[in-house]
Short mmCIF file of C-alpha atoms in Angstrom, two decimals:
data_model
loop_
_atom_site.label_atom_id
_atom_site.label_comp_id
_atom_site.label_asym_id
_atom_site.label_seq_id
_atom_site.Cartn_x
_atom_site.Cartn_y
_atom_site.Cartn_z
CA MET W 13 2.02 4.64 -2.40
CA ALA W 14 1.95 1.16 -0.93
CA ASP W 15 3.27 0.05 2.41
CA LYS W 16 2.55 -3.64 2.25
CA LEU W 17 2.40 -6.64 -0.04
CA VAL W 18 -1.23 -7.31 -0.95
CA ALA W 19 -0.67 -11.05 -1.20
CA GLY W 20 -4.37 -11.91 -1.27
CA LYS W 21 -4.93 -9.73 -4.34
CA HIS W 22 -1.94 -11.27 -6.12
CA LEU W 23 -3.26 -14.72 -5.35
CA ARG W 24 -6.61 -13.87 -6.96
CA TYR W 25 -4.85 -12.24 -9.92
CA ILE W 26 -2.78 -15.38 -10.57
CA LEU W 27 -5.65 -17.83 -10.11
CA ASN W 28 -7.77 -15.84 -12.55
CA LEU W 29 -4.98 -15.88 -15.11
CA MET W 30 -4.44 -19.61 -14.75
CA ALA W 31 -8.15 -20.23 -15.21
CA GLU W 32 -8.00 -18.14 -18.35
CA LYS W 33 -6.85 -21.02 -20.49
CA LYS W 34 -10.45 -22.09 -20.44
CA LYS W 35 -11.52 -18.77 -21.94
CA GLU W 36 -10.65 -17.33 -25.30
CA SER W 37 -9.13 -14.13 -23.96
CA PHE W 38 -6.74 -12.12 -26.09
CA GLU W 39 -3.91 -12.27 -23.59
CA SER W 40 -4.42 -15.99 -23.31
CA VAL W 41 -4.10 -16.48 -27.07
CA VAL W 42 -1.10 -14.21 -27.45
CA MET W 43 0.78 -15.90 -24.60
CA ASP W 44 -0.16 -19.35 -25.85
CA HIS W 45 3.30 -20.43 -26.99
CA LEU W 46 5.00 -19.60 -23.72
CA ARG W 47 2.32 -20.81 -21.36
CA MET W 48 4.87 -23.10 -19.72
CA ASN W 49 6.95 -20.11 -18.64
CA GLY W 50 3.81 -18.30 -17.50
CA ALA W 51 2.77 -21.34 -15.48
CA TYR W 52 6.18 -21.50 -13.82
CA TRP W 53 6.01 -17.78 -12.92
CA GLY W 54 2.48 -18.09 -11.55
CA LEU W 55 2.99 -21.32 -9.65
CA THR W 56 6.31 -20.30 -8.11
CA THR W 57 4.73 -17.08 -6.93
CA LEU W 58 1.93 -19.09 -5.32
CA ALA W 59 4.51 -21.34 -3.68
CA LEU W 60 6.37 -18.31 -2.31
CA LEU W 61 3.09 -17.06 -0.86
CA ASP W 62 2.47 -20.55 0.54
CA LYS W 63 -0.64 -20.94 -1.62
CA LEU W 64 0.39 -23.68 -4.03
CA GLY W 65 -2.50 -25.72 -2.69
CA SER W 66 -4.92 -23.32 -4.41
CA VAL W 67 -4.42 -25.00 -7.75
CA SER W 68 -5.23 -28.49 -8.88
CA GLU W 69 -1.94 -30.36 -8.86
CA ASP W 70 -3.28 -33.14 -11.07
CA GLU W 71 -4.58 -30.73 -13.68
CA VAL W 72 -1.32 -28.81 -13.86
CA VAL W 73 0.95 -31.84 -13.86
CA SER W 74 -1.01 -33.67 -16.52
CA TRP W 75 -1.06 -30.55 -18.72
CA VAL W 76 2.72 -30.20 -18.28
CA MET W 77 3.23 -33.78 -19.45
CA THR W 78 1.13 -33.18 -22.59
CA CYS W 79 3.78 -30.64 -23.56
CA GLN W 80 6.57 -33.15 -23.69
CA HIS W 81 7.86 -33.87 -27.17
CA GLU W 82 9.14 -37.23 -28.37
CA SER W 83 12.68 -35.79 -28.24
CA GLY W 84 12.35 -35.55 -24.47
CA GLY W 85 12.18 -31.77 -24.45
CA PHE W 86 9.12 -29.78 -23.43
CA ALA W 87 7.26 -27.20 -25.51
CA GLY W 88 5.62 -23.99 -24.38
CA ASN W 89 2.20 -25.54 -24.82
CA THR W 90 0.59 -28.73 -26.10
CA GLY W 91 1.46 -29.33 -29.73
CA HIS W 92 4.21 -26.70 -29.94
CA ASP W 93 7.91 -27.28 -30.57
CA PRO W 94 10.29 -28.19 -27.75
CA HIS W 95 12.92 -25.77 -26.45
CA VAL W 96 15.17 -25.69 -23.39
CA LEU W 97 13.33 -22.60 -22.11
CA TYR W 98 10.15 -24.60 -21.62
CA THR W 99 11.98 -27.74 -20.59
CA LEU W 100 13.45 -25.99 -17.56
CA SER W 101 10.10 -24.46 -16.61
CA ALA W 102 8.43 -27.87 -16.90
CA VAL W 103 11.03 -29.49 -14.66
CA GLN W 104 10.77 -26.62 -12.19
CA ILE W 105 6.97 -26.96 -12.07
CA LEU W 106 7.22 -30.68 -11.40
CA ALA W 107 9.78 -29.95 -8.69
CA LEU W 108 7.32 -27.54 -7.02
CA PHE W 109 4.77 -30.37 -6.77
CA ASP W 110 7.41 -32.94 -5.80
CA LYS W 111 6.55 -34.88 -8.95
CA LEU W 112 9.98 -35.21 -10.55
CA ASN W 113 9.61 -38.95 -10.14
CA ILE W 114 7.09 -39.13 -12.99
CA LEU W 115 9.72 -37.98 -15.46
CA ASP W 116 11.75 -40.21 -17.70
CA VAL W 117 14.91 -38.50 -16.48
CA GLU W 118 17.09 -40.25 -19.05
CA LYS W 119 14.99 -38.86 -21.88
CA VAL W 120 14.83 -35.27 -20.67
CA SER W 121 18.49 -35.11 -19.73
CA ASN W 122 19.56 -36.58 -23.08
CA TYR W 123 17.54 -33.90 -24.87
CA ILE W 124 19.39 -31.18 -22.99
CA ALA W 125 22.83 -32.77 -23.10
CA GLY W 126 22.43 -33.17 -26.86
CA LEU W 127 22.24 -29.40 -27.21
CA GLN W 128 25.77 -28.75 -25.99
CA ASN W 129 28.09 -27.52 -28.73
CA GLU W 130 31.78 -28.20 -29.33
CA ASP W 131 32.87 -24.98 -27.68
CA GLY W 132 30.90 -25.78 -24.52
CA SER W 133 28.02 -23.43 -25.30
CA PHE W 134 24.41 -24.58 -25.52
CA SER W 135 21.83 -24.17 -28.23
CA GLY W 136 18.22 -23.54 -27.30
CA ASP W 137 16.83 -26.16 -29.61
CA ILE W 138 17.59 -28.06 -32.80
CA TRP W 139 17.72 -24.80 -34.78
CA GLY W 140 20.94 -23.90 -33.02
CA GLU W 141 20.60 -20.42 -31.45
CA VAL W 142 23.40 -20.02 -28.89
CA ASP W 143 23.08 -17.81 -25.82
CA THR W 144 24.42 -18.01 -22.25
CA ARG W 145 20.78 -18.16 -21.10
CA PHE W 146 20.76 -21.69 -22.51
CA SER W 147 23.96 -22.56 -20.63
CA TYR W 148 22.21 -21.63 -17.39
CA ILE W 149 19.06 -23.52 -18.34
CA ALA W 150 20.97 -26.68 -19.19
CA ILE W 151 23.05 -26.58 -16.02
CA CYS W 152 20.14 -25.71 -13.74
CA CYS W 153 17.88 -28.36 -15.25
CA LEU W 154 20.46 -31.14 -15.26
CA SER W 155 21.43 -30.26 -11.71
CA ILE W 156 17.82 -30.64 -10.56
CA LEU W 157 17.68 -33.98 -12.38
CA LYS W 158 21.08 -34.95 -10.94
CA CYS W 159 22.55 -35.57 -14.39
CA LEU W 160 25.20 -32.87 -14.66
CA ASP W 161 27.70 -35.54 -15.57
CA LYS W 162 25.98 -35.89 -18.96
CA ILE W 163 27.55 -32.69 -20.22
CA ASN W 164 31.10 -31.42 -20.41
CA VAL W 165 30.91 -29.13 -17.39
CA LYS W 166 34.44 -27.79 -17.79
CA LYS W 167 33.79 -26.66 -21.35
CA ALA W 168 30.42 -25.26 -20.39
CA VAL W 169 32.05 -23.20 -17.64
CA ASP W 170 34.91 -22.06 -19.89
CA TYR W 171 32.41 -20.86 -22.49
CA ILE W 172 30.50 -18.87 -19.88
CA VAL W 173 33.73 -17.31 -18.63
CA SER W 174 34.58 -16.32 -22.23
CA CYS W 175 31.46 -14.15 -22.11
CA LYS W 176 32.81 -12.17 -19.16
CA ASN W 177 33.44 -8.51 -19.92
CA LEU W 178 35.93 -6.02 -18.53
CA ASP W 179 33.27 -4.53 -16.27
CA GLY W 180 32.96 -7.92 -14.56
CA GLY W 181 29.57 -8.56 -16.13
CA PHE W 182 28.45 -11.13 -18.73
CA GLY W 183 26.64 -10.98 -22.07
CA CYS W 184 24.81 -13.48 -24.25
CA SER W 185 27.96 -14.30 -26.21
CA PRO W 186 31.63 -13.19 -26.14
CA GLY W 187 31.83 -9.40 -26.54
CA ALA W 188 28.11 -8.83 -26.01
CA GLU W 189 27.05 -6.03 -23.67
CA SER W 190 26.83 -6.88 -19.98
CA HIS W 191 23.16 -7.29 -19.10
CA ALA W 192 21.69 -8.17 -15.70
CA GLY W 193 19.58 -11.00 -17.12
CA GLN W 194 22.58 -12.60 -18.77
CA ILE W 195 24.63 -12.00 -15.62
CA PHE W 196 22.06 -13.89 -13.56
CA CYS W 197 22.30 -16.79 -15.99
CA CYS W 198 26.11 -16.88 -16.01
CA VAL W 199 26.54 -16.39 -12.28
CA GLY W 200 23.78 -18.92 -11.57
CA ALA W 201 25.43 -21.51 -13.79
CA LEU W 202 28.81 -20.87 -12.18
CA ALA W 203 27.24 -21.10 -8.71
CA ILE W 204 25.54 -24.41 -9.45
CA THR W 205 28.74 -25.93 -10.86
CA GLY W 206 30.87 -24.65 -7.98
CA ASN W 207 32.76 -22.11 -10.09
CA LEU W 208 32.02 -18.78 -8.45
CA HIS W 209 35.76 -18.25 -8.08
CA ARG W 210 35.74 -17.47 -11.82
CA VAL W 211 33.71 -14.32 -11.06
CA ASP W 212 35.41 -11.09 -10.00
CA LYS W 213 32.93 -10.55 -7.19
CA ASP W 214 34.07 -7.08 -6.16
CA LEU W 215 34.06 -5.75 -9.70
CA LEU W 216 30.75 -7.36 -10.66
CA GLY W 217 29.27 -6.41 -7.28
CA TRP W 218 29.99 -2.79 -8.03
CA TRP W 219 28.52 -3.00 -11.56
CA LEU W 220 25.40 -4.60 -10.07
CA CYS W 221 24.94 -2.10 -7.25
CA GLU W 222 25.33 0.71 -9.79
CA ARG W 223 22.00 -0.52 -11.23
CA GLN W 224 20.15 1.09 -8.32
CA ASP W 225 18.50 4.39 -9.06
CA TYR W 226 18.65 6.89 -6.21
CA GLU W 227 15.34 8.55 -7.06
CA SER W 228 13.08 5.50 -7.25
CA GLY W 229 15.16 2.86 -5.46
CA GLY W 230 14.53 0.53 -8.40
CA LEU W 231 17.15 -1.41 -10.35
CA ASN W 232 17.86 -1.25 -14.08
CA GLY W 233 19.49 -3.95 -16.18
CA ARG W 234 22.24 -1.96 -17.87
CA PRO W 235 23.71 1.53 -17.55
CA GLU W 236 21.35 4.39 -18.39
CA LYS W 237 18.24 2.27 -18.75
CA LEU W 238 15.04 2.67 -16.74
CA PRO W 239 14.50 0.74 -13.50
CA ASP W 240 12.25 -2.31 -13.84
CA VAL W 241 10.88 -4.68 -11.21
CA CYS W 242 12.21 -7.74 -13.04
CA TYR W 243 15.74 -6.60 -12.29
CA SER W 244 14.84 -6.92 -8.60
CA TRP W 245 15.32 -10.58 -9.34
CA TRP W 246 18.19 -10.70 -11.80
CA VAL W 247 20.39 -8.13 -10.13
CA LEU W 248 19.50 -9.14 -6.60
CA SER W 249 19.93 -12.89 -7.02
CA SER W 250 23.30 -12.24 -8.66
CA LEU W 251 24.34 -10.03 -5.75
CA ILE W 252 23.28 -12.68 -3.27
CA MET W 253 25.14 -15.43 -5.09
CA ILE W 254 28.35 -13.37 -4.97
CA ASP W 255 27.64 -12.23 -1.42
CA ARG W 256 27.47 -8.50 -2.16
CA VAL W 257 23.77 -7.72 -1.58
CA HIS W 258 24.62 -5.34 1.24
CA TRP W 259 25.89 -2.92 -1.41
CA ILE W 260 22.37 -1.92 -2.42
CA GLU W 261 19.83 -0.01 -0.34
CA LYS W 262 17.33 -2.76 0.38
CA ALA W 263 14.60 -0.63 1.94
CA LYS W 264 14.40 1.59 -1.13
CA LEU W 265 14.13 -1.42 -3.42
CA VAL W 266 11.35 -2.92 -1.28
CA LYS W 267 9.46 0.35 -1.62
CA PHE W 268 9.93 0.36 -5.41
CA ILE W 269 8.48 -3.15 -5.70
CA LEU W 270 5.56 -2.44 -3.38
CA ASP W 271 4.77 0.76 -5.26
CA SER W 272 4.58 -1.26 -8.48
CA GLN W 273 1.65 -3.34 -7.22
CA ASP W 274 -1.91 -2.91 -8.46
CA MET W 275 -3.46 -2.48 -5.02
CA ASP W 276 -7.01 -3.02 -6.33
CA ASN W 277 -6.76 -5.90 -8.77
CA GLY W 278 -3.50 -7.53 -7.77
CA GLY W 279 -0.45 -8.20 -9.87
CA ILE W 280 2.79 -6.25 -10.14
CA SER W 281 4.03 -4.17 -13.06
CA ASP W 282 7.49 -3.22 -14.30
CA ARG W 283 7.39 0.07 -12.43
CA PRO W 284 4.84 2.15 -10.49
CA SER W 285 1.66 3.05 -12.38
CA TYR W 286 2.14 0.71 -15.32
CA THR W 287 0.15 -2.35 -16.38
CA VAL W 288 0.67 -5.53 -14.42
CA ASP W 289 1.60 -8.92 -15.86
CA ILE W 290 2.46 -12.37 -14.50
CA PHE W 291 6.14 -12.00 -15.36
CA HIS W 292 6.65 -8.91 -13.19
CA THR W 293 4.37 -10.30 -10.49
CA TYR W 294 6.70 -13.27 -10.12
CA PHE W 295 9.89 -11.19 -10.21
CA GLY W 296 8.50 -8.70 -7.73
CA VAL W 297 7.53 -11.39 -5.21
CA ALA W 298 10.78 -13.28 -5.82
CA GLY W 299 12.70 -10.04 -5.26
CA LEU W 300 10.82 -9.47 -2.00
CA SER W 301 11.71 -13.01 -0.98
CA LEU W 302 15.40 -12.25 -1.52
CA LEU W 303 14.90 -9.08 0.52
CA GLU W 304 13.45 -11.25 3.32
CA TYR W 305 10.06 -9.57 3.22
CA PRO W 306 7.82 -11.05 5.93
CA GLY W 307 5.23 -13.55 4.75
CA VAL W 308 7.17 -14.58 1.66
CA LYS W 309 8.95 -17.91 1.67
CA THR W 310 12.67 -18.05 0.93
CA ILE W 311 13.70 -18.55 -2.69
CA ASP W 312 16.98 -20.05 -3.84
CA PRO W 313 18.85 -17.42 -5.88
CA ALA W 314 20.52 -19.89 -8.24
CA TYR W 315 17.67 -22.33 -8.91
CA ALA W 316 14.84 -19.78 -8.72
CA LEU W 317 12.73 -22.22 -6.72
CA PRO W 318 11.70 -22.11 -3.05
CA VAL W 319 14.51 -23.26 -0.79
CA HIS W 320 12.38 -26.02 0.74
CA VAL W 321 11.88 -27.45 -2.77
CA ILE W 322 15.61 -27.38 -3.52
CA ASN W 323 16.42 -28.94 -0.17
CA ARG W 324 13.96 -31.70 -0.90
CA ILE W 325 15.78 -32.41 -4.19
CA LEU W 326 19.36 -32.04 -3.05
CA PHE W 327 19.00 -33.93 0.20
CA THR W 328 17.22 -36.98 -1.13
CA LYS W 329 18.93 -39.59 -3.26
CA PHE F 13 8.94 -12.19 -44.85
CA ILE F 14 11.14 -12.30 -41.76
CA GLU F 15 11.58 -8.55 -41.83
CA ARG F 16 7.87 -7.89 -41.66
CA ILE F 17 7.38 -10.18 -38.69
CA ALA F 18 10.58 -8.93 -37.07
CA GLU F 19 9.57 -5.33 -37.09
CA ASP F 20 6.44 -6.13 -35.14
CA ASN F 21 7.90 -8.83 -32.93
CA SER F 22 11.49 -7.76 -32.55
CA LYS F 23 11.82 -9.30 -29.09
CA ASN F 24 11.15 -12.81 -30.43
CA TYR F 25 14.46 -14.62 -30.08
CA GLN F 26 13.73 -17.45 -32.51
CA LEU F 27 13.08 -15.01 -35.27
CA TRP F 28 16.60 -13.60 -35.01
CA HIS F 29 18.04 -17.03 -35.07
CA HIS F 30 16.07 -18.02 -38.14
CA ARG F 31 17.40 -14.93 -39.85
CA ARG F 32 20.96 -15.98 -39.01
CA TRP F 33 20.32 -19.47 -40.29
CA VAL F 34 19.12 -18.06 -43.61
CA ALA F 35 21.97 -15.55 -43.82
CA GLU F 36 24.59 -18.21 -43.18
CA LYS F 37 23.26 -20.22 -46.07
CA LEU F 38 23.52 -17.19 -48.34
CA GLY F 39 27.09 -16.27 -47.36
CA PRO F 40 29.15 -13.06 -46.95
CA ASP F 41 27.25 -11.22 -49.69
CA VAL F 42 24.40 -10.68 -47.29
CA ALA F 43 26.51 -8.89 -44.65
CA GLY F 44 25.31 -5.53 -45.90
CA ARG F 45 21.71 -6.59 -45.85
CA GLU F 46 21.92 -7.96 -42.29
CA LEU F 47 23.62 -4.81 -41.08
CA GLU F 48 20.92 -2.74 -42.76
CA PHE F 49 18.21 -4.82 -41.14
CA THR F 50 19.63 -4.40 -37.64
CA ARG F 51 20.13 -0.70 -38.32
CA ARG F 52 16.39 -0.40 -38.97
CA VAL F 53 15.48 -2.18 -35.75
CA LEU F 54 17.99 -0.07 -33.83
CA SER F 55 16.50 3.09 -35.31
CA LEU F 56 13.31 2.21 -33.39
CA ASP F 57 15.09 1.01 -30.24
CA ALA F 58 18.77 1.87 -30.17
CA LYS F 59 19.48 -0.44 -27.24
CA HIS F 60 17.69 -3.51 -28.59
CA TYR F 61 19.72 -6.38 -27.15
CA HIS F 62 18.97 -9.01 -29.80
CA ALA F 63 19.62 -6.59 -32.64
CA TRP F 64 23.05 -5.82 -31.22
CA SER F 65 23.76 -9.50 -30.70
CA HIS F 66 22.77 -10.14 -34.34
CA ARG F 67 24.93 -7.26 -35.52
CA GLN F 68 27.95 -8.66 -33.68
CA TRP F 69 27.27 -12.10 -35.13
CA THR F 70 27.01 -10.61 -38.64
CA LEU F 71 30.33 -8.81 -38.35
CA ARG F 72 32.04 -11.90 -36.96
CA ALA F 73 30.55 -14.36 -39.44
CA LEU F 74 30.05 -12.28 -42.57
CA GLY F 75 32.24 -9.18 -42.22
CA GLY F 76 31.28 -5.59 -43.04
CA TRP F 77 33.42 -3.85 -40.41
CA GLU F 78 34.26 -0.82 -42.56
CA ASP F 79 31.57 1.57 -41.38
CA GLU F 80 30.92 0.19 -37.91
CA LEU F 81 32.90 2.72 -35.91
CA ASP F 82 31.14 5.53 -37.77
CA TYR F 83 27.82 3.87 -37.03
CA CYS F 84 28.64 3.83 -33.31
CA HIS F 85 29.50 7.50 -33.51
CA GLU F 86 26.21 8.24 -35.24
CA LEU F 87 24.30 6.54 -32.42
CA LEU F 88 26.33 8.26 -29.74
CA GLU F 89 25.69 11.63 -31.36
CA ALA F 90 22.00 10.89 -31.06
CA ASP F 91 22.29 9.61 -27.49
CA VAL F 92 25.66 9.68 -25.74
CA PHE F 93 24.10 7.59 -22.95
CA ASN F 94 23.59 4.58 -25.24
CA ASN F 95 25.52 1.89 -23.39
CA SER F 96 25.02 -0.59 -26.25
CA ALA F 97 26.72 1.77 -28.68
CA TRP F 98 29.67 2.22 -26.32
CA ASN F 99 29.88 -1.56 -25.97
CA GLN F 100 29.81 -1.94 -29.74
CA ARG F 101 32.54 0.65 -30.08
CA TYR F 102 34.71 -1.44 -27.79
CA TYR F 103 33.81 -4.53 -29.79
CA VAL F 104 34.92 -2.83 -33.02
CA ILE F 105 38.22 -1.47 -31.77
CA THR F 106 39.20 -4.79 -30.24
CA GLN F 107 37.83 -7.18 -32.90
CA SER F 108 37.89 -5.41 -36.24
CA PRO F 109 40.51 -6.83 -38.61
CA LEU F 110 40.67 -3.40 -40.29
CA LEU F 111 41.90 -1.48 -37.24
CA GLY F 112 45.14 -1.88 -35.34
CA GLY F 113 43.73 -3.19 -32.07
CA LEU F 114 43.18 -1.61 -28.68
CA GLU F 115 46.61 -0.12 -28.07
CA ALA F 116 46.85 1.39 -31.53
CA MET F 117 43.41 2.94 -31.18
CA ARG F 118 43.82 4.06 -27.58
CA GLU F 119 44.94 7.65 -28.11
CA SER F 120 42.17 8.61 -30.49
CA GLU F 121 39.58 6.76 -28.45
CA VAL F 122 40.66 8.42 -25.19
CA SER F 123 40.31 11.79 -26.84
CA TYR F 124 36.87 10.85 -28.18
CA THR F 125 35.72 9.60 -24.80
CA ILE F 126 36.99 12.59 -22.87
CA LYS F 127 34.99 14.88 -25.14
CA ALA F 128 31.91 12.83 -24.38
CA ILE F 129 32.59 12.86 -20.63
CA LEU F 130 33.04 16.61 -20.54
CA THR F 131 29.72 17.08 -22.29
CA ASN F 132 27.89 14.78 -19.85
CA PRO F 133 29.88 13.97 -16.71
CA ALA F 134 27.01 11.90 -15.26
CA ASN F 135 27.29 9.31 -18.03
CA GLU F 136 28.25 5.94 -16.53
CA SER F 137 28.97 4.42 -19.96
CA SER F 138 31.61 6.89 -21.06
CA TRP F 139 33.58 6.63 -17.81
CA ARG F 140 33.52 2.84 -18.02
CA TYR F 141 34.64 2.98 -21.63
CA LEU F 142 37.55 5.20 -20.70
CA LYS F 143 38.77 2.68 -18.14
CA ALA F 144 38.30 -0.21 -20.58
CA LEU F 145 40.67 1.47 -23.03
CA TYR F 146 43.48 0.73 -20.56
CA LYS F 147 42.62 -2.93 -20.15
CA ASP F 148 45.49 -4.74 -18.39
CA ASP F 149 47.76 -1.68 -18.67
CA LYS F 150 47.70 -0.12 -15.22
CA GLU F 151 50.87 1.85 -15.87
CA SER F 152 49.42 3.74 -18.82
CA TRP F 153 46.13 4.20 -16.96
CA ILE F 154 47.71 5.99 -14.03
CA SER F 155 50.34 7.85 -16.00
CA ASP F 156 48.20 9.25 -18.83
CA PRO F 157 47.69 12.88 -17.85
CA SER F 158 44.44 13.20 -19.78
CA VAL F 159 42.79 10.64 -17.50
CA SER F 160 43.47 12.37 -14.23
CA SER F 161 42.89 15.77 -15.76
CA VAL F 162 39.38 14.88 -16.92
CA CYS F 163 38.63 13.95 -13.29
CA LEU F 164 39.97 17.28 -12.08
CA ASN F 165 38.06 19.13 -14.76
CA VAL F 166 34.75 17.58 -13.72
CA LEU F 167 35.43 17.99 -10.01
CA SER F 168 36.03 21.70 -10.47
CA ARG F 169 32.53 22.13 -11.91
CA THR F 170 29.63 22.98 -9.67
CA ASP F 171 26.87 22.12 -12.12
CA CYS F 172 27.19 18.35 -12.36
CA PHE F 173 27.31 14.98 -10.60
CA HIS F 174 30.79 14.24 -9.28
CA GLY F 175 30.35 10.55 -8.51
CA PHE F 176 32.03 9.03 -11.55
CA ALA F 177 34.92 11.50 -11.49
CA LEU F 178 35.48 10.71 -7.83
CA SER F 179 35.29 6.94 -8.27
CA THR F 180 37.67 7.14 -11.24
CA LEU F 181 40.09 9.17 -9.16
CA LEU F 182 39.72 6.62 -6.37
CA ASP F 183 40.61 3.81 -8.76
CA LEU F 184 43.64 5.76 -9.99
CA LEU F 185 44.84 6.36 -6.44
CA CYS F 186 44.38 2.72 -5.48
CA ASP F 187 46.25 1.69 -8.64
CA GLY F 188 49.24 3.82 -7.68
CA LEU F 189 48.66 7.35 -8.96
CA ARG F 190 50.68 9.78 -6.87
CA PRO F 191 48.36 12.72 -6.31
CA THR F 192 49.55 16.24 -6.98
CA ASN F 193 48.55 19.27 -4.96
CA GLU F 194 46.00 19.97 -7.65
CA HIS F 195 44.37 16.60 -6.92
CA LYS F 196 44.36 17.22 -3.20
CA ASP F 197 42.97 20.73 -3.44
CA SER F 198 40.30 19.61 -5.87
CA VAL F 199 39.06 16.89 -3.54
CA ARG F 200 39.34 18.96 -0.38
CA ALA F 201 37.19 21.64 -1.96
CA LEU F 202 34.37 19.09 -1.97
CA ALA F 203 34.89 17.92 1.60
CA ASN F 204 32.49 19.10 4.31
CA GLU F 205 34.08 17.30 7.20
CA GLU F 206 37.60 17.28 8.64
CA PRO F 207 40.02 16.52 5.82
CA GLU F 208 41.49 13.08 6.35
CA THR F 209 45.22 12.54 6.05
CA ASN F 210 44.68 9.91 3.36
CA LEU F 211 43.30 11.31 0.11
CA ALA F 212 41.75 8.04 -1.03
CA ASN F 213 39.91 7.80 2.31
CA LEU F 214 38.58 11.30 1.84
CA VAL F 215 37.35 10.47 -1.65
CA CYS F 216 35.40 7.51 -0.23
CA THR F 217 33.86 9.68 2.48
CA ILE F 218 32.69 12.20 -0.11
CA LEU F 219 31.35 9.43 -2.33
CA GLY F 220 29.28 8.11 0.57
CA ARG F 221 27.65 11.52 0.64
CA VAL F 222 27.22 12.28 -3.09
CA ASP F 223 26.20 8.71 -3.99
CA PRO F 224 24.24 7.76 -0.86
CA VAL F 225 22.33 4.81 -2.29
CA ARG F 226 25.70 3.02 -2.53
CA ALA F 227 26.97 4.17 0.89
CA ASN F 228 27.77 0.61 1.99
CA TYR F 229 29.87 0.03 -1.12
CA TRP F 230 31.91 3.22 -0.59
CA ALA F 231 32.41 2.31 3.07
CA TRP F 232 33.75 -1.05 1.97
CA ARG F 233 36.08 0.61 -0.57
CA LYS F 234 37.40 2.79 2.23
CA SER F 235 38.13 -0.24 4.36
CA LYS F 236 40.16 -1.73 1.51
CA ILE F 237 42.48 1.20 0.94
CA THR F 238 46.08 0.15 1.41
CA VAL F 239 47.89 3.07 -0.16
CA ALA F 240 50.08 4.87 2.35
CA ALA F 241 48.74 8.00 3.96
CA ILE F 242 49.20 10.90 1.56
#
């Protein structure tokens, strides 16, 4: 049982992982293709713990830029294929370091805008997979780059709304099961484009607060699934965006996240007593940020970046 | 080739998409094969989100609706708590060109769902499915006797969670159901405190107790009750 966030241990855990690209570890090789996502998770966690200065900004930023493809999109690692998933993470990383100015904004935004389909949906890359995750990514990324006008926002929003289900939730495509991860993406996109009125907040708020398990205090992502720390982000940020977070029992959720820490080696796992990973470490800390845990900086629920970073972007030209 | 990689890496999104790209090129003949493929993945993880998404795409783009409702039943027999299977069931009854649509299917589906609810009253998915069957038809929802009677049936039991039965009854009351004495007695039997004059209020109070992790939500519901004191 844990009663506090062992931030120092998590810091060491993350720094070790980030240094791992110099070693030939198994985890490092396996995660190779999505290193950009991993870097975003690790670096944002450091920023939330006010320890971004622990990494070499130059090293990270120059590595990020080696991942940019001639199409303007970013890949998961140097030499891999571009995809919106990694493009957003790359832009978010540059935003953390206040280095958005080194980007050829025209190029990146054209890459993303080019992935919008006739019906308003977005593909993830040139191969065409469609998913509301990509709608969120496109909208979030273009908003950070201040190029939302490059896409048809109305159609994008209408497509997202077509993925709304009777329970108030959203799926990856019309008719797909409501899932907290997809809900975060849809609600986030609607929030960023000023369309939260298209959400039935009371109905969705209830569906979201039903994710909390009485026994453990943790949140699941769909009915009758196990609680998982990552839903502390997706469910919670959605609840905050629709102003219904008071419908969950916050103290119990804090306890669930803290109990999922590895108190000796740092890192957070999907639930107590399981193996830690960078993904759940980020979502656990981000969840604690949303729960206003002391010592954790405030994160923006729609952009998934520290509020001071978003303010810097939105309030400068 | 794709199948071998897929079985080991089934959470790799791109893989699913590549499969769709290939299938589209081959046309409707491959519907059966795609359905079989997703069936195999679902046999290992019956709630696999990408597999379900691929299955829905296959039905929409290539057809093969004939056995889908039976397939949902098969999965629900194995695990009545499988929310994905309930979602797919809804997808089939509303989208299948071979069935008559939601209203035509409602009676048989209500009967199916009620059986499932009575077997496991703590199943969030089945209660949600029941409500979904009355999409946009409040009148039928509050006037169908089997809906309110399944609530009463569950509430009269001492061996199970009452939360979903109570919240369903609450929704019915707020939508205009005029409670009978049977409803009132059933709810009052669960009340510890002073019975309130308004039945819907009392239901919210009880819910705050039996579903404490959502106490704030039930308190808010109580504050929103506008039905006249009953």
